[in-house]
Amino acid sequence: MRKIAIIGLAAALAASCARSQEPVVTSPDGSLQLRIDDEDGVLRYSVSKDGECIVLPSRLGFELMGGNTLGDRTEILSVEKEKTRTSWETVWGEQRIIEDRHNGMTVHTANLDIEVRVFDDGLGFRYIFPEHLGDIDIREELTEYRFARGDHKAWWMPRSEPYYEAYAEHTGFADITEAYTPVTITGADGRFYSIHEAALLDFAKVNLIPEDSGTLKTSLTKLSDGAAVHMTLTRTSPWRTLLVSDTAGGLIESRVMLNLNEPCKIEDTSWIKPGKYIGIWWILHKYLYTWYYDAENPQEHGATTERTKRYIDFAAENDIQGVLVEGWNVGWNGDWMRNSENFSFTEAYPDYDFDEVMSYARSKGVQMVIHNETAANTEHYFSQIDEAYAKYRDAGMHYVKTGNVNLLMDGKEEHDSQYGVNKLHEIVEKAAEYQICIDEHEPCIPTGLCRTWPNLMTGEAIRGQEHDAWERDGGNKPEHQTVCPFIRGLAGPMDYTFGTFDFSNPNSPFSRVRTTIAKQLAQYVVIYSPLQMASDDPSAYEGVKAFDFIRDVPTDWEQTKVVDAVIGDYIITARQERNGSDWYLGAITDENARDLQVPLSFLGKGEWLAQVYADAPDASYEDNPTAVAYSEMEVTAASTLDLHLATSGGCAIRFIPKSR
Ligand code: NOJ
Ligand code: CA
């Protein structure tokens, strides 16, 4: 039983309030419940689903620098409840209208308040640090996730891999070293869980380490002085989130993380537009051309005015909205990671005429995605950022791809430390001032801030396709893309950059894209981003029928349904285009060929024309990746499709209503 504080009149009032309000919240549909208790003076939460305990009483609180703690030797003073039933429209996303239906409470204790929101498909809680605590320094967060069963397994990414560019592993909790979140749990009870966070700002990122076979506990990313957070102005922690689903796909369909972020802060969002882009990029990673300009060997430089114009022409002719150019600006010569102060974000190499390229792009209605590699030197970046962004804006351009290659930001702190989180966010707010959308490479893993700042459109934090160009282990293993949507994908848009049609890799023959072309296509539906790259050189697409799918597929959706999936084996995703009626389906498999049955019940009434891009019968990722069989058929919502996927293969389908 909870104890009731009787310390003077105020506490007595609080106590009577506490009596009338139990510290328990149940989801709108009654299935998910979170309870907080203060037994023995220690704050703990527990969670039940359909009446069954799924998370045992688990610690809440913090350890401060100097050894004091928050969340113990305390008691619940009062509880306030709230209920929200509303919906909001996304600027872009996997779903246009998102319902926010939750029940909530705030639990007050003497030195720490806890705010809780419980949705039907997951929950979030965050800490509120009362002002009277003053400027505190947090050493560690004590939040635990003490699952009721000790035999769950988790998909997790090791924190030892930089930039989150890791494969996820599937193990028991005991084998987790230290994991980035999201950590996705395949429950021994048949359920799926995912732990992550929402609205990470002015705080340190959550990582998880095992305590016992059923318990994970928080390990915040530390600053170099040993503290995790120096708290001054921001008095709330990010939300700690737990998704609970009966299906793996339910995790992807959950909008809990976005609901826990603040509404959009940008008034006029008309300049924020999803789309596709090509780029002078893959040819650089294949070492066919260089980022740097060498006056002795100018023909080796990738980013020339002439080549860029060719890319712009291709984009304009093929309904591709953007062109990325890397290596256009001065600073790439020599060891740019160590000499990042050489980067200019306004001065181009002699063979790249910035103004001419911009005006050519404008004349063709194409947006340039302007590359700014900072090498994680934000101090240097900020010394030029206003001038650079003003120049881009004045040229009519709204997209910047940032890069933060270097293990420490400004040579001192990790990307997802409180310092890194704040620096990276400053860039996003600065970009919004200049109407610039950001594609952030080597970022802090996303936490749904794109709801508040929709100009933060996409990012890396993934072992993306660039690894297929040069990785000594041969390139991304075929299983990888069937896992990404369930781990990294739950955090937000992924700039994975697929689109390979030419599998040759002359300068790094030990590595290649290990999929079929049909799987490349299907990834445009399965792996979500509002900005999607068609990464190959345009010459690889000329005259190839499969490119029609890349041209057609939207990057912004009315709704999303995961038809079926087994994490690490296969996933089938269907999405309906925003502001239109067509549906698109992507199915991908791991290294195993697979026959899948796909019921089309997601389609609306009437007859539909299905344009099917499948692996040809003799396709395989090792020996015959380019064999795509295109066919058309008539289907209805009552149809079931039989799909054959080759090894590391896929299938991509566009459904068009026949009545149109
Ligand atoms: C790493 C980024 O992920 C990649 O896309 C970019 O080409 C290089 N850094 C160079 O900035
Ligand atoms: Ca990278």
mmCIF file of N, CA and C in Angstrom, residues 51 63 72 85 133 171 313 320 376 419 508 548 560 591:
data_model
loop_
_atom_site.group_PDB
_atom_site.id
_atom_site.type_symbol
_atom_site.label_atom_id
_atom_site.label_comp_id
_atom_site.label_asym_id
_atom_site.label_seq_id
_atom_site.Cartn_x
_atom_site.Cartn_y
_atom_site.Cartn_z
ATOM 1 N N GLY A 51 -4.478 -7.718 -18.136
ATOM 2 C CA GLY A 51 -4.553 -8.263 -16.780
ATOM 3 C C GLY A 51 -3.335 -9.062 -16.348
ATOM 4 N N GLU A 63 20.726 8.982 -10.030
ATOM 5 C CA GLU A 63 21.853 9.178 -9.128
ATOM 6 C C GLU A 63 22.520 10.489 -9.551
ATOM 7 N N ASP A 72 14.169 7.797 -4.247
ATOM 8 C CA ASP A 72 14.090 6.904 -3.085
ATOM 9 C C ASP A 72 14.012 7.764 -1.825
ATOM 10 N N ARG A 85 -8.138 12.766 -26.155
ATOM 11 C CA ARG A 85 -8.709 12.083 -27.323
ATOM 12 C C ARG A 85 -8.673 13.101 -28.458
ATOM 13 N N LEU A 133 15.048 21.995 -6.772
ATOM 14 C CA LEU A 133 16.297 21.205 -6.787
ATOM 15 C C LEU A 133 17.471 22.030 -7.304
ATOM 16 N N THR A 171 19.590 -11.894 -29.189
ATOM 17 C CA THR A 171 20.121 -12.731 -28.102
ATOM 18 C C THR A 171 19.229 -12.612 -26.866
ATOM 19 N N ASP A 313 19.527 17.229 -65.317
ATOM 20 C CA ASP A 313 18.689 16.883 -66.477
ATOM 21 C C ASP A 313 17.946 15.580 -66.225
ATOM 22 N N ILE A 320 12.315 13.264 -60.415
ATOM 23 C CA ILE A 320 13.136 13.178 -59.205
ATOM 24 C C ILE A 320 13.325 14.617 -58.739
ATOM 25 N N ALA A 376 32.105 16.799 -37.754
ATOM 26 C CA ALA A 376 31.710 16.957 -36.339
ATOM 27 C C ALA A 376 32.358 18.180 -35.682
ATOM 28 N N TYR A 419 25.784 17.333 -24.804
ATOM 29 C CA TYR A 419 26.445 18.337 -25.638
ATOM 30 C C TYR A 419 26.116 18.109 -27.113
ATOM 31 N N SER A 508 36.581 -1.979 -55.490
ATOM 32 C CA SER A 508 36.478 -2.718 -54.225
ATOM 33 C C SER A 508 35.729 -4.022 -54.498
ATOM 34 N N ASP A 548 10.974 2.425 -63.621
ATOM 35 C CA ASP A 548 9.627 3.018 -63.568
ATOM 36 C C ASP A 548 9.097 3.008 -62.135
ATOM 37 N N THR A 560 -0.186 3.392 -43.491
ATOM 38 C CA THR A 560 0.818 2.329 -43.581
ATOM 39 C C THR A 560 0.321 1.087 -42.875
ATOM 40 N N GLU A 591 18.562 -13.971 -46.684
ATOM 41 C CA GLU A 591 19.357 -14.765 -47.632
ATOM 42 C C GLU A 591 18.592 -15.975 -48.177
#
